[in-house]
Coordinates of C-alpha atoms in Angstrom, one line a residue:
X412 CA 22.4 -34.1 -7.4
X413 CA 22.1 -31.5 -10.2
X414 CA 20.5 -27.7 -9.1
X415 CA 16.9 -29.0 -11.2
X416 CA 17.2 -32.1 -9.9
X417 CA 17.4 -30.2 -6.4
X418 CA 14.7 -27.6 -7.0
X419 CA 11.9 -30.3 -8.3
X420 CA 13.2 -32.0 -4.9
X421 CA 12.5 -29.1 -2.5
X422 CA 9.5 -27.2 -4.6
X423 CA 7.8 -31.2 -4.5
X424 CA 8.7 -31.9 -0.8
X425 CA 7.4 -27.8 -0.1
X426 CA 4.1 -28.0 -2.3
X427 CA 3.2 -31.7 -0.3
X428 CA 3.9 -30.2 3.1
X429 CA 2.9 -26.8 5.0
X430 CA 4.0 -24.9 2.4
X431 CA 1.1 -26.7 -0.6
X432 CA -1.3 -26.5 2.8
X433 CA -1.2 -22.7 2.9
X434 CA -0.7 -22.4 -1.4
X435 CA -4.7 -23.9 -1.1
X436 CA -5.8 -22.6 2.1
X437 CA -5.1 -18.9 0.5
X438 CA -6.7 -19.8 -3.0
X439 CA -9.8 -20.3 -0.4
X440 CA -8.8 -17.2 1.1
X441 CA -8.6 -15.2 -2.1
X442 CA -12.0 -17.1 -3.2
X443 CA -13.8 -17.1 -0.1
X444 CA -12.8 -14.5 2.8
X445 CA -14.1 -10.8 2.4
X446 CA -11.1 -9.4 1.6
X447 CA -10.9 -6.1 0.2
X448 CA -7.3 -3.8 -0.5
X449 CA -6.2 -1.4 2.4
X450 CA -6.5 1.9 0.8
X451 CA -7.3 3.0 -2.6
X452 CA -4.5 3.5 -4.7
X453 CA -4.4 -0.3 -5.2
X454 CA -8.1 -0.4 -6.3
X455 CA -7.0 3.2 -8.5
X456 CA -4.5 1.1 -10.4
X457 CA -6.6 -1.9 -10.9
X458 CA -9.0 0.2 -12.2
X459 CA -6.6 1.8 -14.4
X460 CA -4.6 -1.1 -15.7
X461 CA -7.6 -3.1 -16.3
X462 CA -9.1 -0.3 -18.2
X463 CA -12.3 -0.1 -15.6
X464 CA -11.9 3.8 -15.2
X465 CA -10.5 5.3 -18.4
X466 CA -11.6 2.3 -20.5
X467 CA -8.4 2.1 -22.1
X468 CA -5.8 -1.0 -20.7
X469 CA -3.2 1.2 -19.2
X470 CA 0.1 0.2 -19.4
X471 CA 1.2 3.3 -16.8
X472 CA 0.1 3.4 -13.8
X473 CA 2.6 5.6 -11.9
X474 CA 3.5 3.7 -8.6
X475 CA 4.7 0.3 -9.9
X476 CA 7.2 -0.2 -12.6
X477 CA 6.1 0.0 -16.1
X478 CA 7.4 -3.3 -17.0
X479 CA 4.9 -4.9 -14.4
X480 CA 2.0 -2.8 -15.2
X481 CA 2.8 -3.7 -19.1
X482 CA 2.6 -7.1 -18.2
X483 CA -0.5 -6.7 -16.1
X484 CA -2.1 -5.2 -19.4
X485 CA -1.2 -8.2 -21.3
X486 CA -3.1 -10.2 -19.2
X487 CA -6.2 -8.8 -19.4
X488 CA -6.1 -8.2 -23.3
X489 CA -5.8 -12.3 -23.2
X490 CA -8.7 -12.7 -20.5
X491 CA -10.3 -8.7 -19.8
X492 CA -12.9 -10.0 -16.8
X493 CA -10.3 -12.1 -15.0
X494 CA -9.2 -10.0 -11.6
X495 CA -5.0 -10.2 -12.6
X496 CA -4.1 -7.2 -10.5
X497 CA -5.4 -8.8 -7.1
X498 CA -4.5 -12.6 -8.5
X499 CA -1.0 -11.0 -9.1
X500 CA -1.2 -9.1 -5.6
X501 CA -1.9 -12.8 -4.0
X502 CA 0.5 -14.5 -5.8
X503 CA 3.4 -12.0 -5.1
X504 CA 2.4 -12.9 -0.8
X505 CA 2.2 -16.4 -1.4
X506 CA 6.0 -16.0 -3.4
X507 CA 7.2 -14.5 -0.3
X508 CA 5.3 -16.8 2.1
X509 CA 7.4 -19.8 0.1
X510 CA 10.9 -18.2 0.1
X511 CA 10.8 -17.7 4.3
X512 CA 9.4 -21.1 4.8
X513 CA 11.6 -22.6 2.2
X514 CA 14.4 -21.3 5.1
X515 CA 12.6 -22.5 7.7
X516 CA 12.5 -26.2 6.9
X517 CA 16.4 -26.1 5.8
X518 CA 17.4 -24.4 8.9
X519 CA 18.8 -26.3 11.9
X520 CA 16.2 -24.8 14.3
X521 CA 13.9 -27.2 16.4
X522 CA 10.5 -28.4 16.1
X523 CA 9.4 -26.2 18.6
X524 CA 11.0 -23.2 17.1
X525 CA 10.0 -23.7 13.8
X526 CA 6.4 -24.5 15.6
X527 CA 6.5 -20.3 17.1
X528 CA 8.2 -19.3 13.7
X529 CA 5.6 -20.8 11.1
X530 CA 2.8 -19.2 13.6
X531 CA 4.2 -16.2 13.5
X532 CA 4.4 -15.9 10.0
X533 CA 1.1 -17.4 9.2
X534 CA -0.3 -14.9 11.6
X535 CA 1.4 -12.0 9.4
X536 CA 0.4 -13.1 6.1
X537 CA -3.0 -14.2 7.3
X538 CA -3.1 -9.8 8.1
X539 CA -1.4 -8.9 4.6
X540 CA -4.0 -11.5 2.9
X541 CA -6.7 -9.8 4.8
X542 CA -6.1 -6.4 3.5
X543 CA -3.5 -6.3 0.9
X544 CA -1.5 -2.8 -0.1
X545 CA 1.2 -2.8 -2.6
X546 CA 3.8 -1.6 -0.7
X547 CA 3.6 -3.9 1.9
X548 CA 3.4 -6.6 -0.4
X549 CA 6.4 -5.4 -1.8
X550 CA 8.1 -4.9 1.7
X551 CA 7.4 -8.5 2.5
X552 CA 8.5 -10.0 -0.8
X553 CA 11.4 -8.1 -0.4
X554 CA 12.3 -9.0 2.9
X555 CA 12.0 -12.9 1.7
X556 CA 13.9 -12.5 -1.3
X557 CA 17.1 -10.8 0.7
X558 CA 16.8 -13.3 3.3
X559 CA 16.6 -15.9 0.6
X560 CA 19.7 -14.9 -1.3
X561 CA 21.9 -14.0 1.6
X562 CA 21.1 -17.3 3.2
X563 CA 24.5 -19.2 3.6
X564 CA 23.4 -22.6 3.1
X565 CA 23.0 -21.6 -0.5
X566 CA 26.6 -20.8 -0.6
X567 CA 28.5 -23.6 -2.0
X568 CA 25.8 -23.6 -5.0
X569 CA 25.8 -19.9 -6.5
X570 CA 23.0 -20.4 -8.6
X571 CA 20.4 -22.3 -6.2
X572 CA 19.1 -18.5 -4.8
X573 CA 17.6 -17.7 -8.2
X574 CA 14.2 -17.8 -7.0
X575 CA 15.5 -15.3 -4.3
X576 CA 16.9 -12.9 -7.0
X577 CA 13.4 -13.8 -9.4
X578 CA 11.3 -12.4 -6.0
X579 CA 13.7 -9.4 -5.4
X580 CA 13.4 -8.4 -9.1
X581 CA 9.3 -8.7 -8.5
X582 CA 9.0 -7.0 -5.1
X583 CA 11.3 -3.9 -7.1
X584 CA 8.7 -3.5 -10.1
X585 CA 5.7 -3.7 -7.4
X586 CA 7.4 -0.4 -5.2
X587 CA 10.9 0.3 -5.8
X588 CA 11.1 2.5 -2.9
X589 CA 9.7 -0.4 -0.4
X590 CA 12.3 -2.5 -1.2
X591 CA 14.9 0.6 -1.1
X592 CA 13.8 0.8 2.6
X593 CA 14.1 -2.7 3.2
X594 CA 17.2 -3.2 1.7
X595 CA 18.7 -0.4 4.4
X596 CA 17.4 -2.3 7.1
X597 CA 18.5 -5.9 5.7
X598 CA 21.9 -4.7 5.5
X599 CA 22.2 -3.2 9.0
X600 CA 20.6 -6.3 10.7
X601 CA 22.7 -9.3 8.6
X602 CA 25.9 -7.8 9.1
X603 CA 25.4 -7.5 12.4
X604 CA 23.7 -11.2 12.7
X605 CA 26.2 -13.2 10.1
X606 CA 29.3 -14.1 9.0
X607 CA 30.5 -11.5 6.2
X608 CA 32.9 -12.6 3.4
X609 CA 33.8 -11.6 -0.5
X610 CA 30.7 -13.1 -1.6
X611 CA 28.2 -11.0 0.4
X612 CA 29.5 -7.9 -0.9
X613 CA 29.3 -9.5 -4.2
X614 CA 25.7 -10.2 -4.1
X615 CA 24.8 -6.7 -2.2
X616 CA 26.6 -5.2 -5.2
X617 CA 24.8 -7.1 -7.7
X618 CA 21.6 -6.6 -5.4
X619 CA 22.2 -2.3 -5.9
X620 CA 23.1 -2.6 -9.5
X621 CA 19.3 -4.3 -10.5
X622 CA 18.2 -1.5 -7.8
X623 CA 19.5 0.9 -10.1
X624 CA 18.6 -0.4 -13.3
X625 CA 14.8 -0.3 -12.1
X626 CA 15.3 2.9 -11.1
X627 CA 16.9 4.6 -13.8
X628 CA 14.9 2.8 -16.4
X629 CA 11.3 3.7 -14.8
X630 CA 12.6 7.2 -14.9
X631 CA 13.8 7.5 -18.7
X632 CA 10.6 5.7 -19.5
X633 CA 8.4 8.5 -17.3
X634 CA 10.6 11.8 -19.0
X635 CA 9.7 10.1 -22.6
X636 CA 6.1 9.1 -22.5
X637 CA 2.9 11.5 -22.3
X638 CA 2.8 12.0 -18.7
X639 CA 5.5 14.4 -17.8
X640 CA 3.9 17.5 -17.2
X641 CA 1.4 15.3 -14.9
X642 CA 4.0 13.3 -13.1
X643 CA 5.9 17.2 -12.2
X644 CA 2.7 18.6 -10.7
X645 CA 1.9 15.3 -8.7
X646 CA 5.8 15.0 -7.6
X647 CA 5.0 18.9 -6.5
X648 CA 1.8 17.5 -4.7
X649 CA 2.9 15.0 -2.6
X650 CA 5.7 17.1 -1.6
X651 CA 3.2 19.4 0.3
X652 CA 0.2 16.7 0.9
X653 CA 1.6 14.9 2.4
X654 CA 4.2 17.1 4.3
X655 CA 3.9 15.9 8.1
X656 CA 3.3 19.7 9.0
X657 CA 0.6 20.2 6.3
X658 CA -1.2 17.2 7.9
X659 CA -1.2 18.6 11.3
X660 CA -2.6 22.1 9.7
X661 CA -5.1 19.9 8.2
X662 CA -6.3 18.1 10.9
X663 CA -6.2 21.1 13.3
X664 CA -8.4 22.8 10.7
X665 CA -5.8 24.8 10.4
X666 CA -6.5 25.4 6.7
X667 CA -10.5 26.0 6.6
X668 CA -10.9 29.7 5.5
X669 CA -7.6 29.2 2.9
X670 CA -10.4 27.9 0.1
X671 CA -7.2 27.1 -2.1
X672 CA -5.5 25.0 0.2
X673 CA -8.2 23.3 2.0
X674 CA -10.0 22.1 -1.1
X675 CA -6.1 20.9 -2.3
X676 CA -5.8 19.3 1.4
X677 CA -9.5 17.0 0.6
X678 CA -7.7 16.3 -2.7
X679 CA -9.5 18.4 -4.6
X680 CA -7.3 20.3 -7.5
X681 CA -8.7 19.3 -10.7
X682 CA -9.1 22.2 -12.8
X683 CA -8.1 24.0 -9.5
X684 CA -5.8 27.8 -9.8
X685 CA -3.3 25.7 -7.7
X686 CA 0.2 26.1 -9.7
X687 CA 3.8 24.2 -9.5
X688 CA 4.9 27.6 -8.3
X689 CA 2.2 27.5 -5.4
X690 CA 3.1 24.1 -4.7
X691 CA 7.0 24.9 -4.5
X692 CA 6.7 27.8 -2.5
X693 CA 4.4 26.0 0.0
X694 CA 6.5 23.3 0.4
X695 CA 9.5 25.7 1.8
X696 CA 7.3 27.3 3.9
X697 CA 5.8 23.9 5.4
X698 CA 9.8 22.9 5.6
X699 CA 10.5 25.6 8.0
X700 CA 8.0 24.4 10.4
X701 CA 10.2 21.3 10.8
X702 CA 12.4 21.8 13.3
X703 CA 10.6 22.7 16.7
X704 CA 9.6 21.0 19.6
X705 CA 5.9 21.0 18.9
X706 CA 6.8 19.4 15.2
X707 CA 8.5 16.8 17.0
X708 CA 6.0 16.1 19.7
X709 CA 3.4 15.8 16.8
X710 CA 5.4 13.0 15.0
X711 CA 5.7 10.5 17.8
X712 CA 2.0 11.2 18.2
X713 CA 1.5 10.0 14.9
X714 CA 3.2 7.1 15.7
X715 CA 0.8 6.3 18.7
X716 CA -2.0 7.0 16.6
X717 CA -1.1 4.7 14.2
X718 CA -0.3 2.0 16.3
X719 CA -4.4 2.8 17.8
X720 CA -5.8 2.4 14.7
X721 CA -3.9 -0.6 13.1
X722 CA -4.1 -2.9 16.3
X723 CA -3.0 -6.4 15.0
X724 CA -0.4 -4.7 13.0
X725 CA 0.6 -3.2 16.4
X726 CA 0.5 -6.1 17.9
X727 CA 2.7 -8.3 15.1
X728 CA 5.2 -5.4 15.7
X729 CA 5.5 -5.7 19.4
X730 CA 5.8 -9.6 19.0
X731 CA 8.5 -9.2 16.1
X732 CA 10.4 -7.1 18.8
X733 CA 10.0 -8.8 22.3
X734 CA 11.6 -12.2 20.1
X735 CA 14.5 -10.1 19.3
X736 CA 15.2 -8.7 22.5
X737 CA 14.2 -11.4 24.8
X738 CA 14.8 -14.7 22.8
X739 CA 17.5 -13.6 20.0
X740 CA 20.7 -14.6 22.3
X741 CA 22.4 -11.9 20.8
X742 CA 21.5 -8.6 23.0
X743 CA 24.4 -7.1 22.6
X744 CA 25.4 -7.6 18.9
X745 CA 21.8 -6.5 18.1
X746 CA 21.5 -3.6 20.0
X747 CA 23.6 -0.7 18.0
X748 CA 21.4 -2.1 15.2
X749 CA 18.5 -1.7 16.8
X750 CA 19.9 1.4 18.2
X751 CA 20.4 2.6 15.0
X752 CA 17.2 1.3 13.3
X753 CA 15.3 2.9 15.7
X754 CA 16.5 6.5 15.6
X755 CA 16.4 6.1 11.9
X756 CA 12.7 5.3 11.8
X757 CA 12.3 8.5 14.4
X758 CA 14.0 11.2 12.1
X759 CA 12.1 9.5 9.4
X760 CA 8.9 9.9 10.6
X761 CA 9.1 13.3 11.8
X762 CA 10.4 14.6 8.1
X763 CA 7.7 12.0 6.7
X764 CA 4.3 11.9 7.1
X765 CA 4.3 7.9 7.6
X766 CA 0.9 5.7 7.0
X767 CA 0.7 2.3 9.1
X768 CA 2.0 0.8 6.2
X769 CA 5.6 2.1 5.8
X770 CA 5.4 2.0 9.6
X771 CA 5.1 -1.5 9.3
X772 CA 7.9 -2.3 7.0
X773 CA 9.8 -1.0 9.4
X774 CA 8.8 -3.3 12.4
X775 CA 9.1 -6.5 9.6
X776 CA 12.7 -5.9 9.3
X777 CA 13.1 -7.2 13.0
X778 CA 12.2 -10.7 10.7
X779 CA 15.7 -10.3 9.6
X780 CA 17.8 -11.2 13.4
X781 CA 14.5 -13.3 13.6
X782 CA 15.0 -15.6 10.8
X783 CA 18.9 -15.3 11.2
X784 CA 19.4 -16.4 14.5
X785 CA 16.8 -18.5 15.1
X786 CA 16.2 -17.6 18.8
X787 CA 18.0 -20.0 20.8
X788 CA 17.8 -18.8 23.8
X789 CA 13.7 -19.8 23.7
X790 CA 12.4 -21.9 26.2
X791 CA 9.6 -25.2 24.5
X792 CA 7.2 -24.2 27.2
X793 CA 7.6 -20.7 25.7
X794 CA 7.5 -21.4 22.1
X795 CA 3.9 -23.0 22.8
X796 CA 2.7 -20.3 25.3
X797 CA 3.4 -17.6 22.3
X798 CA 2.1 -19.9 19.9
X799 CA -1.2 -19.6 21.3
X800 CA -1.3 -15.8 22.0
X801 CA -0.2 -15.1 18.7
X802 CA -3.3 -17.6 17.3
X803 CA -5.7 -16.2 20.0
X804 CA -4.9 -12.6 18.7
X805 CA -5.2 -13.9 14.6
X806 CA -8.9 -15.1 15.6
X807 CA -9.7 -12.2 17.4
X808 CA -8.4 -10.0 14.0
X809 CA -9.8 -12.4 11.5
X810 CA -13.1 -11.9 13.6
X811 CA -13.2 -8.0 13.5
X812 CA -12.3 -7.9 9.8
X813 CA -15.5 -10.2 9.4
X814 CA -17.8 -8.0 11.6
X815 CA -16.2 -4.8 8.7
X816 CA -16.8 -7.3 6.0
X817 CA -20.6 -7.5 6.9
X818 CA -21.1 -3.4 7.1
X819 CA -18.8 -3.0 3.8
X820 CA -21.4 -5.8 1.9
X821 CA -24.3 -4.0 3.5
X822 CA -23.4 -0.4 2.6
X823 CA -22.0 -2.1 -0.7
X824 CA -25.6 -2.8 -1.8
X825 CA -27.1 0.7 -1.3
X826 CA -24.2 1.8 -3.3
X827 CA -25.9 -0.1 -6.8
X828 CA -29.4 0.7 -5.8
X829 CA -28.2 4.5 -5.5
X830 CA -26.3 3.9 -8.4
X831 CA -29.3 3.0 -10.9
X832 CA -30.6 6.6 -10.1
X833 CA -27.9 8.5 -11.5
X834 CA -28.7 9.5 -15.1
X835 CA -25.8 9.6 -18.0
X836 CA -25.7 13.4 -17.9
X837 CA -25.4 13.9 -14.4
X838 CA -21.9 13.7 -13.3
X839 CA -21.0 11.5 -10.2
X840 CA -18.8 11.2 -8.0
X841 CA -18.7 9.5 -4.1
X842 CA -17.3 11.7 -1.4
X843 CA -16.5 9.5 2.1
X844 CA -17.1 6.6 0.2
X845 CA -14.3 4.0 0.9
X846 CA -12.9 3.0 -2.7
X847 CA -11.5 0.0 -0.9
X848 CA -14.5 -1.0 -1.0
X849 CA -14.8 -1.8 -4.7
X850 CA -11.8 -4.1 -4.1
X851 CA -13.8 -6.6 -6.5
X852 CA -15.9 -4.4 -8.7
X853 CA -15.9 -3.1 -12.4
X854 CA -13.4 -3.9 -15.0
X855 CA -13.0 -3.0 -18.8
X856 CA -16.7 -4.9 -19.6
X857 CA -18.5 -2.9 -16.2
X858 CA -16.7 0.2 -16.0
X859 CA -16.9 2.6 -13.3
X860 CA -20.0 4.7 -13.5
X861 CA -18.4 7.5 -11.5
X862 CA -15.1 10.2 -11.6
X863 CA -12.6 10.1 -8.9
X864 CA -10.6 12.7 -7.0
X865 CA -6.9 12.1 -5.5
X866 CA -3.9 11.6 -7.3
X867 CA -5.4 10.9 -10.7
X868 CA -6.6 14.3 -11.1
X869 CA -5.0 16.7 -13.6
X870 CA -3.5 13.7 -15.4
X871 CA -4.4 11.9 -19.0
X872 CA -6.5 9.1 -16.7
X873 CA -8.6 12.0 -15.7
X874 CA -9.3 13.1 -18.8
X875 CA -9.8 10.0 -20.6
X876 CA -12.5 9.2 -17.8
X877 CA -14.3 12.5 -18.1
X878 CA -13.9 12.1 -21.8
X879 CA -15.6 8.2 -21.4
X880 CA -18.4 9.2 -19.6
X881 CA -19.1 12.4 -22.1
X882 CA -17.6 14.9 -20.0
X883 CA -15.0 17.2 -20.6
X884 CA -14.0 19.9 -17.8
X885 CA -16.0 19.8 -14.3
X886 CA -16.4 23.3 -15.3
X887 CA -18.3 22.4 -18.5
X888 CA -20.8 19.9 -16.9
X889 CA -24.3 21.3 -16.2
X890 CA -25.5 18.4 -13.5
X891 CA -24.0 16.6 -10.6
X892 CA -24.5 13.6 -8.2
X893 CA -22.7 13.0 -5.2
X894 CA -22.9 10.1 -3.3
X895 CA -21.8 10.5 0.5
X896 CA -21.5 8.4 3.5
X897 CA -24.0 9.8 6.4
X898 CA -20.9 10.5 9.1
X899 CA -20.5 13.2 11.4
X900 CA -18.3 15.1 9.2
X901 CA -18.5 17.9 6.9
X902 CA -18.7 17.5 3.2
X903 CA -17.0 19.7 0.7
X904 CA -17.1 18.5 -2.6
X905 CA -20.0 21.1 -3.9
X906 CA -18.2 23.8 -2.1
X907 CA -15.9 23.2 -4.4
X908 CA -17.8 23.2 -7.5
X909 CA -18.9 26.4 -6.6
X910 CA -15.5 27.4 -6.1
X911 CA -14.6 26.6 -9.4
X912 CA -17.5 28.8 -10.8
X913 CA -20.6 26.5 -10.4
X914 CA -24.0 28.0 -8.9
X915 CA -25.2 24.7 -7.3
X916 CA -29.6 23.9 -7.0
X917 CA -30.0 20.9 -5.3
X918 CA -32.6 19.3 -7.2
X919 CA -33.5 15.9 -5.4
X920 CA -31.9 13.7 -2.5
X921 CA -31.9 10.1 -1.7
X922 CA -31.4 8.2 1.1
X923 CA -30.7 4.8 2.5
X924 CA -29.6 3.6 5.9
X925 CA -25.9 4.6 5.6
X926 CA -25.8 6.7 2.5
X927 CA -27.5 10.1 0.7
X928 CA -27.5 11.1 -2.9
X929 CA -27.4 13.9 -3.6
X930 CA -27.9 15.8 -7.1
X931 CA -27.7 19.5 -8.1
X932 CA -27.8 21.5 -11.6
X933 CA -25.4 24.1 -12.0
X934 CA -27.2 27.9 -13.0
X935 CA -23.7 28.9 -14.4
X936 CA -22.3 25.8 -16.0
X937 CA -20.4 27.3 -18.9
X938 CA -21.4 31.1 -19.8
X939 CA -19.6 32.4 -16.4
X940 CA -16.7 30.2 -16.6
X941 CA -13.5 30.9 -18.1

């Protein structure tokens, strides 16, 4: 049988069975469930690609390869109000989805087995589905596509992993450095779980070489296009904001009476006095802090706290692990790799200050010994009892993220009836507000009505938004609106006006049940300012 003849085989056979069974249930899920993006730098570069913020399609949007977000801006100058950015997002899960249950049906495992295995990874992308976040999208993709092209029963037909290599390419151009990090951990799991000959160097070599090519072709692009000076300062910013020890100062309040850096630690430095040279120093001075007992202590805190605040990601981590070490049949063959893995992810995380989601990539790679080995050693009785926990715990999940969905819809609708109260030459902005929750609002046609702060400041995007909304400088505008969730926190956005030179009035406030508008006029808007 000839490869085509082979693929139109499987893909047919796949697209009839589970695998077409979860292709509809997620187009219902994308359609139907209340999803929303995890944080906001997806819903930043939606915004930006689709030309929602600066009103321009923008075929740069600093995190993902500029070939992908090129593409991305080809698809919505065909069709500008279709959602491509989350239909890609969806698309890129359901790849990775295929690729690992492609393996599953052609692997030698039993019913039962493949019964715990298919749960398992329903259960995980049921989670990614539910909140997508580019990274992890790419860490999964990534994970699939290695798995995919390392898998030996494609070995006597060299060119039937393509779709692998096609997935691997994809899950490089969504975040090069997630699949860096899984590609480590790939590597130290498979040769410790498979056979090893000429032609797995081969492919690992070949696997590197694309590596490199995306990364040295992102960079030449980036050092010749118009955002160089922007991409030095927010290489210089991350560098200090999100420096582990910087975080603790931040959340110790550590910071509050340093006006310059605790405005920079809320993400506010547009237009700020904050220089590369400020940046640089601070970032040897945070780097000395490193190495002391208390720095350490605070890291695997971080740890737990992540682990508190992302439950079912916790939990999908602690099930990914007790199947390796209680069910693998390999104990000791996998421990120096876990060894290893583990005391890799601990001098990682203190030098880094890890979110849940890189955290997360790292407890997927346990898929690897997962997917390799099959678990042999599982009792049937077993395979049904974790079956069940594991669904159990996805209900329980899927039912907590529609209890969110239902506040987020509520708080949603305030936001547009605030919204219509904001006049063109009032400048607004949201401060508390969730971005995540516009997960499915504004594009080129609806624009955003408002200017963000984060890592678009100081760069073109910023500019071009200001410029769109007929603004230029937040030190030239004369009146402001800020919308802000009612929390128990403190607020500092119009601190920080003032801190710029503004003389703040507070001319009217308006409230709903979970949110206050708020506007001022600036005294001093432009003959005090330099």
């Amino acid at each position: 049988m000839n490869l085509a003849a082979k693929w139109s085989r499987n893909i047919g056979a796949g697209l009839g069975s589970f695998q077409g069974a979860v292709f509809i249930f997620l187009i219902l899920f994308y359609t139907l469930f209340p999803w929303r993006f995890q944080v906001n730098d997806d819903v930043i570069m939606m915004w930006l690609v689709s030309g929602a913020y600066t009103g321009n399609l923008e075929n740069y949007i600093v995190f993902i390869h500029p070939i992908l977000s090129l593409m991305l801006t080809w698809f919505y100058g065909f069709i500008e109000t279709v959602p491509w950015y989350s239909i890609g997002t969806f698309s890129a899960l359901y790849y990775g989805f295929f690729l690992l249950e492609w393996q599953l049906r052609n692997q030698g495992f039993g019913l039962t087995r493949k019964y715990l295995l298919r749960t398992l990874l329903l259960a995980t992308l049921i989670h990614l589905a539910a909140f997508p976040q580019f990274t992890l999208v790419s860490g999964f993709l990534s994970l699939a596509s290695l798995t995919f092209i390392f898998n030996p029963n494609w070995s006597g037909e060299p060119n039937s992993n393509i779709l692998g290599w096609i997935g691997a390419c994809l899950a490089m151009a969504i975040r090069l450095e997630a699949f860096t990090l899984v590609l480590a951990g790939f590597s130290l799991f498979h040769l410790s779980s498979r056979r090893i000959d000429r032609s797995v160097f081969f492919k690992m070599g070949l696997v590197v070489f694309i590596l490199l090519g995306f990364y040295f072709s992102k960079l030449i692009y980036e050092k010749n296009s118009d955002f160089t000076d922007y991409l030095t300062f927010n290489k210089a910013r991350h560098e200090v904001i999100d420096h582990p020890v910087f975080y603790e100062l931040s959340v110790e309040d550590a910071l509050i009476g340093d006006d310059k850096w605790y405005y920079f630690s809320q993400w506010f430095f547009q237009e700020s006095e904050i220089t590369i040279e400020d940046l640089n120093g601070k970032k040897v001075q945070l780097d000395q802090a490193y190495w002391s007992w208390d720095s350490f202590r605070k890291s695997i805190l971080r740890y737990f706290s992540v682990q508190k605040h992302e439950l079912f990601k916790g939990f999908l981590s602690f099930a990914y692990l007790f199947l390796v070490l209680k069910y693998s049949g390999h104990r000791r063959k996998l421990f120096l790799p876990l060894l290893v893995w583990g005391l890799f992810f601990l001098f990682t995380n203190h030098i880094f200050h890890f979110r849940g989601r890189v955290v997360f990539i790292f407890s997927l790679i346990l898929l690897v010994p997962i997917w390799n080995l099959g678990l042999k050693a599982i009792p049937k009785k077993m395979c049904y009892a974790l079956s069940t926990v594991i669904c159990l715990f996805t209900l329980i999940h899927v039912g907590n993220v529609l209890l969110e969905a239902s506040r987020r819809k509520q708080i949603l609708k305030e936001f547009h009836e605030l919204e219509k109260s904001v006049f063109p030459n009032e400048m607004f902005f949201t401060e508390g507000f969730p971005l995540e929750y516009f997960s499915k609002d504004y594009d080129i046609v609806q624009p955003t009505p408002f200017l963000i702060n984060g890592w678009v400041s100081r760069s073109p995007f910023q500019q071009n938004a200001m410029e769109r909304l007929g603004f230029s400088s937040y030190r030239n505008a004369e009146n402001f609106a800020i919308l802000q969730v009612k929390e128990d926190r403190s607020y500092s956005f119009s601190a920080y006006l003032e801190h710029l030179g503004h003389h703040l009035e507070p001319t009217d406030s308006i409230s709903t049940e979970h949110l206050i508008l708020i506007k001022y006029q600036s005294t001093s808007a432009s003959e005090s300012l330099p």
